[in-house]
XYZ file of C-alpha atoms in Angstrom:
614
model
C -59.775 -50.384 -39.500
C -58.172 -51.458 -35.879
C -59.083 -55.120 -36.478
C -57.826 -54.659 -40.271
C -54.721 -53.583 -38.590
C -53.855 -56.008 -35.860
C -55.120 -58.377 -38.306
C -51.636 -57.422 -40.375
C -49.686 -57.179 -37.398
C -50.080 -60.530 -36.552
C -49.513 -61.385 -40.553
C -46.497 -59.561 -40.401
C -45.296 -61.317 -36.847
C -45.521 -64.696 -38.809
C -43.726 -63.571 -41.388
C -40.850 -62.366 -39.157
C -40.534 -65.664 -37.206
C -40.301 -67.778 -40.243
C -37.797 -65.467 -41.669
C -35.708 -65.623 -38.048
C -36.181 -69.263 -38.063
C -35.044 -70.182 -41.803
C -33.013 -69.165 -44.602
C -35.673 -67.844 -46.428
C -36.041 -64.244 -47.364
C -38.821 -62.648 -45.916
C -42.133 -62.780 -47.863
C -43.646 -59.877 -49.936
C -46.188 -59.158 -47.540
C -44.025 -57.136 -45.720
C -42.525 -54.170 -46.698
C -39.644 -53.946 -49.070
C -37.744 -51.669 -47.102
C -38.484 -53.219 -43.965
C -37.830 -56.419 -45.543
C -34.035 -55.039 -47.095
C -33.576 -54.085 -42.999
C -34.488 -57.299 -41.531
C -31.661 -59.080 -43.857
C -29.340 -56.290 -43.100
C -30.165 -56.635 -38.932
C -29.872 -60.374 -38.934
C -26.461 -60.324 -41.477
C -24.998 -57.704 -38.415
C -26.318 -59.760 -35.552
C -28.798 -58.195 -33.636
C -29.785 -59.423 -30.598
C -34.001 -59.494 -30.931
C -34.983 -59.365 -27.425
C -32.790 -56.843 -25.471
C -31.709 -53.660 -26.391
C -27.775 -53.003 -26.411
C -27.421 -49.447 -27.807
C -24.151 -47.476 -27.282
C -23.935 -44.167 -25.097
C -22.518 -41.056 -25.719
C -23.816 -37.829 -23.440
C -21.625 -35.750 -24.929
C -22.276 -33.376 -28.038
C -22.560 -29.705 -29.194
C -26.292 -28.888 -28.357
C -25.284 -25.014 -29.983
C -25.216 -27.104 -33.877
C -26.418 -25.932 -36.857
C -29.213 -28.901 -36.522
C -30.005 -28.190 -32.878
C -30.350 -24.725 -33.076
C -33.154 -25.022 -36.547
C -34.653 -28.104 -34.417
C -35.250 -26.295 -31.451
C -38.199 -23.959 -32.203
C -39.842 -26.497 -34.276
C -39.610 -29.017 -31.409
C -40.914 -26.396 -28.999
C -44.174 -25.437 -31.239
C -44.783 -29.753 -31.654
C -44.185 -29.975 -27.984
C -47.205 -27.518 -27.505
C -49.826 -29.033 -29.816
C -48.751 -32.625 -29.177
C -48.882 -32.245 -25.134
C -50.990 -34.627 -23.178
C -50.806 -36.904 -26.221
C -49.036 -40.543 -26.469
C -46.491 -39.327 -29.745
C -42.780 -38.428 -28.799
C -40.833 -36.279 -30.945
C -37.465 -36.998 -31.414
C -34.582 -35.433 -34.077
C -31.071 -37.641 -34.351
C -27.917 -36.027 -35.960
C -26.585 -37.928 -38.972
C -25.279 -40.744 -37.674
C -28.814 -41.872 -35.504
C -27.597 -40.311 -32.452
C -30.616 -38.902 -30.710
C -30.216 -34.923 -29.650
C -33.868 -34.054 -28.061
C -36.659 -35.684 -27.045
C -40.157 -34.299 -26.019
C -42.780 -36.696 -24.571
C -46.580 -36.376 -24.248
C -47.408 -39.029 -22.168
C -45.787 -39.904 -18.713
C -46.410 -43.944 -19.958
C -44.748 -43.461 -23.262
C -41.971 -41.933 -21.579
C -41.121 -44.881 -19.597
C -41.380 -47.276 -22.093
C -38.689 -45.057 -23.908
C -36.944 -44.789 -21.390
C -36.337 -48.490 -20.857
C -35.704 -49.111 -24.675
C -33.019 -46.187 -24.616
C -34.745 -43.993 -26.874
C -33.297 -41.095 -25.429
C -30.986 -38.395 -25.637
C -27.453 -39.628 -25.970
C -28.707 -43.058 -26.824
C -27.921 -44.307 -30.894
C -31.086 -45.537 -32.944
C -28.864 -46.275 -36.314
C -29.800 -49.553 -37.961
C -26.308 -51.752 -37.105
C -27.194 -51.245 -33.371
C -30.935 -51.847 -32.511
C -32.033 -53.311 -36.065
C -34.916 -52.331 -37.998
C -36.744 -49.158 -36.840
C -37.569 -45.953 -38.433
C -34.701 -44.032 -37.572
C -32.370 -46.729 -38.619
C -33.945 -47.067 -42.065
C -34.507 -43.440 -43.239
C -30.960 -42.737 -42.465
C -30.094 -46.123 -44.362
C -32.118 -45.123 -47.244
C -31.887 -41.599 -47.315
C -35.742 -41.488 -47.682
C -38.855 -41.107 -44.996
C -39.795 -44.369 -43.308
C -42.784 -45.791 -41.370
C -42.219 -48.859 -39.203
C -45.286 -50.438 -37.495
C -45.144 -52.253 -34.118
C -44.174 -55.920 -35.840
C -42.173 -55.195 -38.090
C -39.257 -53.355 -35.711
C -36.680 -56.416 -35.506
C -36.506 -56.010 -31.891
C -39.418 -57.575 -29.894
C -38.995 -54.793 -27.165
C -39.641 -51.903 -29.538
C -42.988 -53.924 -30.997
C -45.268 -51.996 -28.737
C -44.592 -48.621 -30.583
C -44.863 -47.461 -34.377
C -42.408 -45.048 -35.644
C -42.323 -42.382 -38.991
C -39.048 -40.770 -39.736
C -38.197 -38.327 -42.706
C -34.394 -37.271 -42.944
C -33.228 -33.706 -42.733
C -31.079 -32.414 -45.167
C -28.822 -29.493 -45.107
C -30.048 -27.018 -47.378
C -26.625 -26.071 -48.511
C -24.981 -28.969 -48.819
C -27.402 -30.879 -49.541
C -26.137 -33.905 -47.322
C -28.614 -36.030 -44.657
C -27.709 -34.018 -41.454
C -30.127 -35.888 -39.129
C -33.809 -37.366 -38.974
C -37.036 -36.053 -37.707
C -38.399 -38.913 -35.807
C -42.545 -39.698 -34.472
C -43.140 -42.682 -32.428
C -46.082 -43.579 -30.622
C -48.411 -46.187 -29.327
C -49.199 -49.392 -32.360
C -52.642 -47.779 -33.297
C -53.922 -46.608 -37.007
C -52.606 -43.123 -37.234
C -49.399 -44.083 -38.985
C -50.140 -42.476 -42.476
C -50.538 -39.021 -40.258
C -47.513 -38.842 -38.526
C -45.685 -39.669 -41.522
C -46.830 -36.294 -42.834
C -46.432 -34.462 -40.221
C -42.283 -36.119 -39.653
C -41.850 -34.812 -42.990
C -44.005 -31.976 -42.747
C -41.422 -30.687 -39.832
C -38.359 -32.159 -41.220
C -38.867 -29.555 -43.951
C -39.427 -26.625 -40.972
C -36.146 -27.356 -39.972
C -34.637 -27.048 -43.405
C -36.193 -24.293 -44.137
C -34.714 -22.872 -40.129
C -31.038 -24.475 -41.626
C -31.094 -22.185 -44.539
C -32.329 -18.455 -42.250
C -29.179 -19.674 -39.856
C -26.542 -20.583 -43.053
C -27.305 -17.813 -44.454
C -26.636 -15.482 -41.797
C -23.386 -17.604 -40.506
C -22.501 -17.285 -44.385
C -22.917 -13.663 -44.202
C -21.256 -12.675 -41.360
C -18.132 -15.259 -41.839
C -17.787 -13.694 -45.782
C -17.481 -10.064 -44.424
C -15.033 -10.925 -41.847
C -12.925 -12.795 -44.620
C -13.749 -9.604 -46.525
C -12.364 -7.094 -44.078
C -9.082 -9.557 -43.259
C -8.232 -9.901 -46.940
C -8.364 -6.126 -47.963
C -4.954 -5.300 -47.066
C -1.939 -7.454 -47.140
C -1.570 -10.996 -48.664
C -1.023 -12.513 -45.328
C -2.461 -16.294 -45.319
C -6.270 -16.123 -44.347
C -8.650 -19.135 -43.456
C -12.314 -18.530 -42.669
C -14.219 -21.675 -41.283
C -17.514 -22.463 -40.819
C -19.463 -25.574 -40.076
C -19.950 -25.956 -44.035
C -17.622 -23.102 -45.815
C -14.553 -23.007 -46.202
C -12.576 -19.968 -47.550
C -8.887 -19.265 -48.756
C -7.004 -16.080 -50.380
C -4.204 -17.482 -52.274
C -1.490 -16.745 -49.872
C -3.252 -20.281 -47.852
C -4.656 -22.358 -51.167
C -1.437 -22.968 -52.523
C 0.489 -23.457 -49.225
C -2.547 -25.588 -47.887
C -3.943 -28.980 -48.369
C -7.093 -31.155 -47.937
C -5.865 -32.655 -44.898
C -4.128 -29.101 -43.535
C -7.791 -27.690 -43.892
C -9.110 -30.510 -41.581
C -6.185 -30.259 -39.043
C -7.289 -26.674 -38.880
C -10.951 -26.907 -38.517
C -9.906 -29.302 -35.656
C -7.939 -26.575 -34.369
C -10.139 -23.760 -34.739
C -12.628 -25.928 -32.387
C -10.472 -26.127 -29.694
C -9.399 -22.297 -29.925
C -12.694 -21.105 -30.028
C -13.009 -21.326 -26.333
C -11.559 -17.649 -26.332
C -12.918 -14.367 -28.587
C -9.150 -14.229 -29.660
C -6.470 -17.387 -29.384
C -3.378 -18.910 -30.761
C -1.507 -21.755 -31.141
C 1.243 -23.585 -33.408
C -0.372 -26.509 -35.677
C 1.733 -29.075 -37.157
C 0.595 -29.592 -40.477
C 0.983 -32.306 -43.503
C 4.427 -32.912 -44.766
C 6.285 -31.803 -41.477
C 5.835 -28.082 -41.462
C 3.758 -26.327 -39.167
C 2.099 -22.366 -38.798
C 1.407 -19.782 -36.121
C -2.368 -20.128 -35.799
C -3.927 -16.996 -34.754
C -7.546 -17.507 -34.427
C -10.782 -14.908 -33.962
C -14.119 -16.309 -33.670
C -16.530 -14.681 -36.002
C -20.128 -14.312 -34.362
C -23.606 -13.608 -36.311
C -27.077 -12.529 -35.554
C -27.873 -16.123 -35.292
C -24.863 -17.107 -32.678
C -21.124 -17.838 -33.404
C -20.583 -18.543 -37.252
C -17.059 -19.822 -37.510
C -13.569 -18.589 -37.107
C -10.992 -16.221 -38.815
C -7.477 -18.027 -39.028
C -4.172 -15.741 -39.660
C -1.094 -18.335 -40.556
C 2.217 -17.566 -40.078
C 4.211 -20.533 -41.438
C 7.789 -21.557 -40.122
C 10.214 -20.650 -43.164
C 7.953 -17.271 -43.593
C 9.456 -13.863 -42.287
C 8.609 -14.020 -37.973
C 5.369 -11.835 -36.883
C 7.114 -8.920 -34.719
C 3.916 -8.979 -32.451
C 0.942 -10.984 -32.124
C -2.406 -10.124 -30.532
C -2.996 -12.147 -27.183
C -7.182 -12.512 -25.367
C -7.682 -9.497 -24.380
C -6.373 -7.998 -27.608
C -3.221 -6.248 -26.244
C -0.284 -6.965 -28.059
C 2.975 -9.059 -26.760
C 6.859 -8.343 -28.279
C 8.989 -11.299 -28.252
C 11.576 -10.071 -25.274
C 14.681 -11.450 -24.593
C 14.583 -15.200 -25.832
C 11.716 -15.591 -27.926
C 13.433 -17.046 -30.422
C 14.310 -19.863 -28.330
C 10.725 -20.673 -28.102
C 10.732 -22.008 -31.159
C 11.970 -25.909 -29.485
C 9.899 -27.879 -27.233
C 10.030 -26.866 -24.084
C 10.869 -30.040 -21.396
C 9.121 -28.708 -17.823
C 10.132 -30.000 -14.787
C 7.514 -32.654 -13.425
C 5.434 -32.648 -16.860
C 5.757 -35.022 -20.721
C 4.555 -34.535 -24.062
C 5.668 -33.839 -27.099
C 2.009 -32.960 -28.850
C 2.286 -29.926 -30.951
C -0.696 -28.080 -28.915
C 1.032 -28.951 -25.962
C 4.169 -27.772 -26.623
C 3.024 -24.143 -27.869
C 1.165 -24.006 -24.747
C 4.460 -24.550 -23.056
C 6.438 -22.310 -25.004
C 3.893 -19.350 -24.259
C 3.687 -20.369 -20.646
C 7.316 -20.489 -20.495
C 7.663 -17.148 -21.813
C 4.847 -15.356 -20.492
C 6.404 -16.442 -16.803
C 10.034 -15.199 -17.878
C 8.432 -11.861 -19.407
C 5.773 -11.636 -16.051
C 3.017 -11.555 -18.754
C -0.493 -12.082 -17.147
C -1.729 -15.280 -18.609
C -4.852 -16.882 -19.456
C -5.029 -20.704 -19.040
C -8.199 -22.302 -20.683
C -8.911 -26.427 -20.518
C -11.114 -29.102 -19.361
C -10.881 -30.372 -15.782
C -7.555 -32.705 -15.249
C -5.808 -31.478 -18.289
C -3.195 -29.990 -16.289
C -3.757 -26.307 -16.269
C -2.639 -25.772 -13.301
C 0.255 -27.989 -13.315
C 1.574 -26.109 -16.672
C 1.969 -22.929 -14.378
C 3.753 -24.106 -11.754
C 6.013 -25.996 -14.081
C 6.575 -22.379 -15.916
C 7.293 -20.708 -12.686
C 9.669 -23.535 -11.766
C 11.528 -23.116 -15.371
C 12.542 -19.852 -14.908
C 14.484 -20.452 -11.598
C 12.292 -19.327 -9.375
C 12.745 -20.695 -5.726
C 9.243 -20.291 -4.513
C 6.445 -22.247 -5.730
C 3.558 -19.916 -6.999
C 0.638 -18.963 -4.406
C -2.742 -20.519 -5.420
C -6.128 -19.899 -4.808
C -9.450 -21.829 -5.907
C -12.374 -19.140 -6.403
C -14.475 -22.053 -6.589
C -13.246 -22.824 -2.513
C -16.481 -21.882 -0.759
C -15.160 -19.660 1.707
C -14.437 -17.745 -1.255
C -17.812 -17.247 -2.098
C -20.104 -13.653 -2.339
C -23.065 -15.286 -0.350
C -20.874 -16.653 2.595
C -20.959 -12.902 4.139
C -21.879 -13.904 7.783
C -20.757 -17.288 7.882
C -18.264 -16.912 10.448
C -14.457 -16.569 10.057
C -12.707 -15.938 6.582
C -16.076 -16.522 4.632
C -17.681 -13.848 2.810
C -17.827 -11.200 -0.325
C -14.051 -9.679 0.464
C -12.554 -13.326 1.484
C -11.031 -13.658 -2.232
C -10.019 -10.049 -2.501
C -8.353 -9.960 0.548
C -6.211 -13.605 -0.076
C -5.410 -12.465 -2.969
C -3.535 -9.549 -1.356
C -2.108 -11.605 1.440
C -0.714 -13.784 -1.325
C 3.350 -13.110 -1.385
C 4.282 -10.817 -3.955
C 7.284 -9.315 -5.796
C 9.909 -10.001 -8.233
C 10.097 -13.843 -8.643
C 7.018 -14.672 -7.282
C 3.903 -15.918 -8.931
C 0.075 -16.201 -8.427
C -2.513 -18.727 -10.041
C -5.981 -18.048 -9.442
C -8.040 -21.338 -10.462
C -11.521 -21.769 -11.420
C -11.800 -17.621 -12.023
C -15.580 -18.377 -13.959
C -16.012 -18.639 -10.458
C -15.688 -15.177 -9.035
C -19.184 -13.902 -8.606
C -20.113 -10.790 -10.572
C -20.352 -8.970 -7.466
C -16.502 -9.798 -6.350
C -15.474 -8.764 -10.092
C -13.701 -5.648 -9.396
C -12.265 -6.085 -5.793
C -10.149 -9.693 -7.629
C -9.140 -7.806 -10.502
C -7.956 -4.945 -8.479
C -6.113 -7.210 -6.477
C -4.456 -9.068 -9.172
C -3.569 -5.655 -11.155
C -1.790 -4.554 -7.824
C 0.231 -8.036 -7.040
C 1.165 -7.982 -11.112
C 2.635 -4.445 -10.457
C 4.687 -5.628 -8.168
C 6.250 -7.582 -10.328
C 4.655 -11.168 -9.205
C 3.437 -13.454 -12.395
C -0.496 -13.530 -12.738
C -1.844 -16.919 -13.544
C -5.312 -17.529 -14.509
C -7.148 -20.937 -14.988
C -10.419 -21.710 -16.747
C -12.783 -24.379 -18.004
C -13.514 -24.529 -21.945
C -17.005 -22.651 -22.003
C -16.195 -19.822 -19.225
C -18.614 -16.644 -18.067
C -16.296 -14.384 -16.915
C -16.593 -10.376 -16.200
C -14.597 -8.237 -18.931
C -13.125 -6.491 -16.179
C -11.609 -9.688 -15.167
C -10.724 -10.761 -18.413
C -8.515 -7.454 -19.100
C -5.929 -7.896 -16.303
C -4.812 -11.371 -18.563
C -2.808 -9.947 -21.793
C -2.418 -13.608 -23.179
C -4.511 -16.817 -23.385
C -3.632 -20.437 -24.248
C -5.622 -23.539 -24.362
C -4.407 -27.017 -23.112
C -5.412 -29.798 -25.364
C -7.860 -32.864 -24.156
C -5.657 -35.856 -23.414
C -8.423 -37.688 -26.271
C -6.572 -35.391 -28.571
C -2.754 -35.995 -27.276
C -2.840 -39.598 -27.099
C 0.554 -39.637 -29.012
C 1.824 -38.343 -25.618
C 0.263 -41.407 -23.561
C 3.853 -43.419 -23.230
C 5.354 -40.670 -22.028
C 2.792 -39.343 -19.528
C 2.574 -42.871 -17.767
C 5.808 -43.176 -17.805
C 6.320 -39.803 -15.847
C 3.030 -40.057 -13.728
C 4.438 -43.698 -12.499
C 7.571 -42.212 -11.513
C 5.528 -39.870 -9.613
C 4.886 -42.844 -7.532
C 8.690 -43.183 -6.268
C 8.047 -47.003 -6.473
C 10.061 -47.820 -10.050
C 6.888 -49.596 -11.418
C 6.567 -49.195 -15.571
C 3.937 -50.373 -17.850
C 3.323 -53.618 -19.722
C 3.277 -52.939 -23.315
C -0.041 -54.724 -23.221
C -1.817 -51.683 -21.463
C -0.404 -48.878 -23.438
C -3.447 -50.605 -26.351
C -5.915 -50.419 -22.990
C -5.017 -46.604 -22.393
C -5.251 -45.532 -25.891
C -9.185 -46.247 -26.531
C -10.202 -44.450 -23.911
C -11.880 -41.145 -24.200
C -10.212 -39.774 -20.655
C -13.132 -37.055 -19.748
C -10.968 -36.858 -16.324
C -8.015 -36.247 -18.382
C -4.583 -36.271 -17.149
C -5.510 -36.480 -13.749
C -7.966 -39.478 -14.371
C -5.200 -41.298 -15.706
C -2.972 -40.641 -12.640
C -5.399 -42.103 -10.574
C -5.523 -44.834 -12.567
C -2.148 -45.970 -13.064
C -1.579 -44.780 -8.843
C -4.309 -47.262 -8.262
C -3.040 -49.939 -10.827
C 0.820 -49.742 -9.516
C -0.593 -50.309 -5.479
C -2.166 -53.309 -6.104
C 0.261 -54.911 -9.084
C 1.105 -58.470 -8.908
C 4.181 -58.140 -10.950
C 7.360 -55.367 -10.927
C 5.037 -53.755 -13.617
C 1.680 -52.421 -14.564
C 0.021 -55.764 -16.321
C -3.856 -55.452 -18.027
C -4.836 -57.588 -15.070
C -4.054 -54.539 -12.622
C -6.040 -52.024 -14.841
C -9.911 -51.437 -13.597
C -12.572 -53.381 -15.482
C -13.970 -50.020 -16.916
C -10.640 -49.913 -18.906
C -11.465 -53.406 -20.887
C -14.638 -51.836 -22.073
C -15.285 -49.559 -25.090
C -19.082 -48.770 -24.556
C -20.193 -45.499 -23.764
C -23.729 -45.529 -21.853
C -24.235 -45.482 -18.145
C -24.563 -48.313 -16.348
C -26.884 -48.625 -12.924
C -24.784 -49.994 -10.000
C -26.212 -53.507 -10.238
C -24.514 -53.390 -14.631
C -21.573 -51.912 -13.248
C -21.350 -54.462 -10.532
C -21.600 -57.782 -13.676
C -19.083 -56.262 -15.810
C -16.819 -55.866 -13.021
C -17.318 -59.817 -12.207
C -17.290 -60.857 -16.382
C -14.089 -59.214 -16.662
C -12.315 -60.370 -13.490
C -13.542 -63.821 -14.441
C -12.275 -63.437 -18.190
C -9.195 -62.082 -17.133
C -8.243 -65.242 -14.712
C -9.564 -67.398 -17.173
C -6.454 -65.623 -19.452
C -9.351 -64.808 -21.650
C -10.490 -68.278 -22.118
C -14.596 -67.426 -22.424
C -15.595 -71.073 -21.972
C -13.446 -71.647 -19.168
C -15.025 -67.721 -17.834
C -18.214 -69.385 -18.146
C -17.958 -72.629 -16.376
C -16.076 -70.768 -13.035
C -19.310 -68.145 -13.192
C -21.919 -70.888 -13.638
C -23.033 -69.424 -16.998
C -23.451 -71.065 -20.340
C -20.966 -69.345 -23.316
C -23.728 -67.830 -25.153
C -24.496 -65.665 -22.454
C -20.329 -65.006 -21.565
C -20.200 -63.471 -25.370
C -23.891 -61.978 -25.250
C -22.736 -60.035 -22.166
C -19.361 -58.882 -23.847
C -21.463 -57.454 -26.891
C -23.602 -55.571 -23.768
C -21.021 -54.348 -21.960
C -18.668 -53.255 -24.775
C -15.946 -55.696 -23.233
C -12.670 -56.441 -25.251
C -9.718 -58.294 -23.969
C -6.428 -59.404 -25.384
C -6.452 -62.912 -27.392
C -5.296 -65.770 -25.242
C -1.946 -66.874 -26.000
């Protein structure tokens, strides 16, 4: 059987150099599926002796698909340790979620072919493999060492089967085996699909209890009153009538959108523009199951209907208008800050009006999006002529194990700045990073902040967008808003460099050539990472304004994997060199010493895009 085999491997090689070589479709001794993905991998391109797959670290490891794949992975971890077959399960789209090795060797091998987590294994990027072509042809796949298109994945054999929702029926990933060219292919091809269907059968336990517990809470809302209701899960979707006839396809996707970025908090709102120019109150309440959070619970109150007298804030306490409310209504322009995004301006409006009312307030965003910022802009709008008093708990002489450190350190450090702080009537507090109060300081910070908000001073929390905080921290904050992502304000982007390069006090603007450049990045620094970019791009200008040129070459790129210093150190030289060159690649080439293949091969590598020459 082994000599049978390499004796087809080497058949199969032929077959695939003739077919790279000529015009001539591959022969029938190959596979017909792996001979439809070879002409589909050489129509798109792909390179066959280096890998170029696109990076992306980022994604919910709480899914639907994670959380069925993980106890199947765990029991094929067991009884496959020690040997040389990985186990790997990609979402939809070939994007590869987990990974569990045997075999320190096979690891490595992976490791340098980016078969990992965060890595993408679809077809259009690394050619034919069996990843690529289940999801392709919505059917299990087995591709032997030869016949991947890539030379560097030849080495391995791979069986996928895809796994389909068991509601929906749609492909929601693939359950992938890959191991060491060798004649054990027809068993892990039964045993891909033979856990593919585990996980299905795991997808349909958890739907079924997310379905449950999301059609009981849109059960209880809907009993009384004919107030607009969405529930939302991952794959449901229910209306009363009040929302279906108010709400459309694309309303229902602007929501879901929304109800992501509330869910941060048990209880949340926010104001949602929606289709056709009107826009609702979104009050949202996540619904959790046996089986971990289900969905979410949205209660609209549209513009032209009658206004709520009293809405229910984080910590479930409830808020009246006061004296102005309805003036909330507008955008609200803050001294120092831009935007005109409809998240960001009801986060504005209810900081604005929490710091006129001295409502304790609840700040939740990712790192650089400004949190901070928003508060003391508040503060400011109201008149005040102090600036608010803030304090990092993540500082580390703010921290419970620092007792006996010497000086200010230790567990009553935080308590006891926090009731130095100034306090009174016009004054406010901001306490950043509060996931980072240690259990054991819990009660000493809230105590302080319940005694500086009695005395009137305005108590400001901040938080990331997956806290752990103590309920008895939690309670002293009666309302709760989320700032958006800059990736999901980019609307805003003209505005915000405009105001962050005024910042600078040097009267620099941008090109309109870089506003293109700013707008296809993801930002994971946010706000502040694009400060520091356009702070670094106005000092060293070569113009009166902010030119491509002056951007950093990370900017000209669109890929999303990490690159090792030496990588980072040749894109920075291909695009300082194609940006001299005016993007002239053959000129690029001859100043680097390079032929033009390799100037465009390179490009394709490193994701880099620049402006046409003119």
């Amino acid at each position: 059987m082994p000599m049978e085999s390499e004796a087809q491997g080497r058949t199969i090689a032929r077959a695939r150099l003739k077919f790279l070589e000529g015009s001539e479709p591959p022969t029938p001794v190959v596979p017909e599926s792996v001979r439809d993905s070879w002409k589909r991998s050489k129509l798109l391109g792909i390179g066959i002796d280096e890998v170029v797959v696109p990076y992306r670290p980022d994604y919910d490891r709480e899914s639907h698909l994670m959380r069925a794949a993980a106890p199947v992975l765990d029991r094929l971890e067991q009884t496959l340790a020690g040997s040389d077959v990985c186990v790997i399960v990609t979402d939809r789209k070939g994007w590869v979620r987990d990974r569990r090795v045997g075999e320190a060797r096979l690891m490595a091998h992976l490791d340098r072919v980016h078969l990992a987590p965060g890595f993408s294994y679809a077809e259009q990027f690394v050619g034919t493999n069996g990843i690529g072509v289940a999801l392709e042809e919505r059917r299990s796949s087995v591709v032997l060492g030869a016949e991947h298109f890539n030379e560097r994945l030849q080495k391995v054999s791979c069986a996928a089967s895809p796994i389909r929702d068991p509601i929906s029926g749609r492909v929601a990933g693939t359950m992938n085996l890959t191991c060491w060219n060798g004649p054990a292919s027809s068993l892990m091809a039964a045993l891909a699909q033979e856990s593919a269907d585990d996980i299905e059968r795991v997808m349909y336990e958890i739907s079924t209890s997310y379905e449950r517990a999301l059609l009981e809470a849109f059960r209880q809302a809907t009993h009384y009153g004919d107030r607009p209701v969405l529930c939302i899960g991952d794959d449901l979707l229910l209306a009363n009538a009040a929302a279906a006839e108010r709400l459309t396809g694309d309303d229902h996707r602007l929501l879901r959108e929304a109800s992501a970025e509330l869910g941060h908090a048990p209880r949340t709102r926010r104001r949602v523009r929606l289709t056709g120019g009107t826009s609702a109150l979104v009050r949202c309440r996540r619904v959790d199951s046996r089986a971990g959070v289900a969905g979410y619970l949205l209660d609209l109150v549209f513009d032209d209907g009658p206004p709520a007298e009293a809405s229910t804030g984080a910590a479930g306490t409830r808020s009246s208008g006061g004296p102005g409310a309805a003036a909330d209504a507008g955008p609200r322009a803050l001294p120092g800050l831009a935007g005109a995004d409809p998240a960001w301006n009801t986060a504005s409006r209810t900081a604005v009006r929490c710091a006129r009312e001295r409502v304790p307030l609840l700040i939740y965003g990712e790192a650089g999006t400004g949190k901070s910022a928003l508060a003391r802009a508040a503060h400011a709008f109201t008149g005040a002529a102090s600036a608010p008093a803030v304090l990092d708990a993540a500082d580390p002489r703010y921290r419970a194990e620092a007792l006996g450190s010497g000086g200010d350190s230790g567990p009553d450090a935080l308590p006891d700045a926090l009731r130095a702080a100034p306090a009174g009537p016009g004054r406010a507090l901001v306490l950043r990073h509060l996931d980072a109060v240690a259990p054991a300081q819990a009660s000493a910070v809230a105590e302080a902040l319940t005694a500086a908000a009695a005395r009137g001073t305005w108590i400001v929390g901040t938080l990331g967008p997956a806290p752990e905080v103590p309920d008895s921290l939690l309670r002293r904050f009666v309302e709760a808003v989320t700032v958006p992502p800059l990736r999901h304000r980019l609307a805003d982007l003209p505005a915000l460099a405009e105001c962050l390069l005024r910042r600078t006090g040097a009267g620099v603007e941008c090109s309109p050539d870089v506003l293109p450049l700013l707008r296809r990045q993801n930002w994971p620094g946010n706000v502040g990472q694009l400060e520091s970019v356009l702070r670094k791009a106005a000092a060293g200008r070569r113009t009166y304004r902010v030119e491509p040129r002056d951007l950093p070459p990370s900017l000209h790129t669109v890929g999303h994997r990490s690159l090792s210093a030496w990588e980072t150190a040749e894109r920075d030289t291909l695009v300082e060199a194609l940006l001299d060159a005016g993007g002239n690649k053959l000129l690029a080439a001859q100043r680097l010493g390079i032929s033009r293949t390799t100037i465009y091969r390179k490009m394709r590598a490193y994701g880099i895009t620049l402006p046409t020459p003119r």
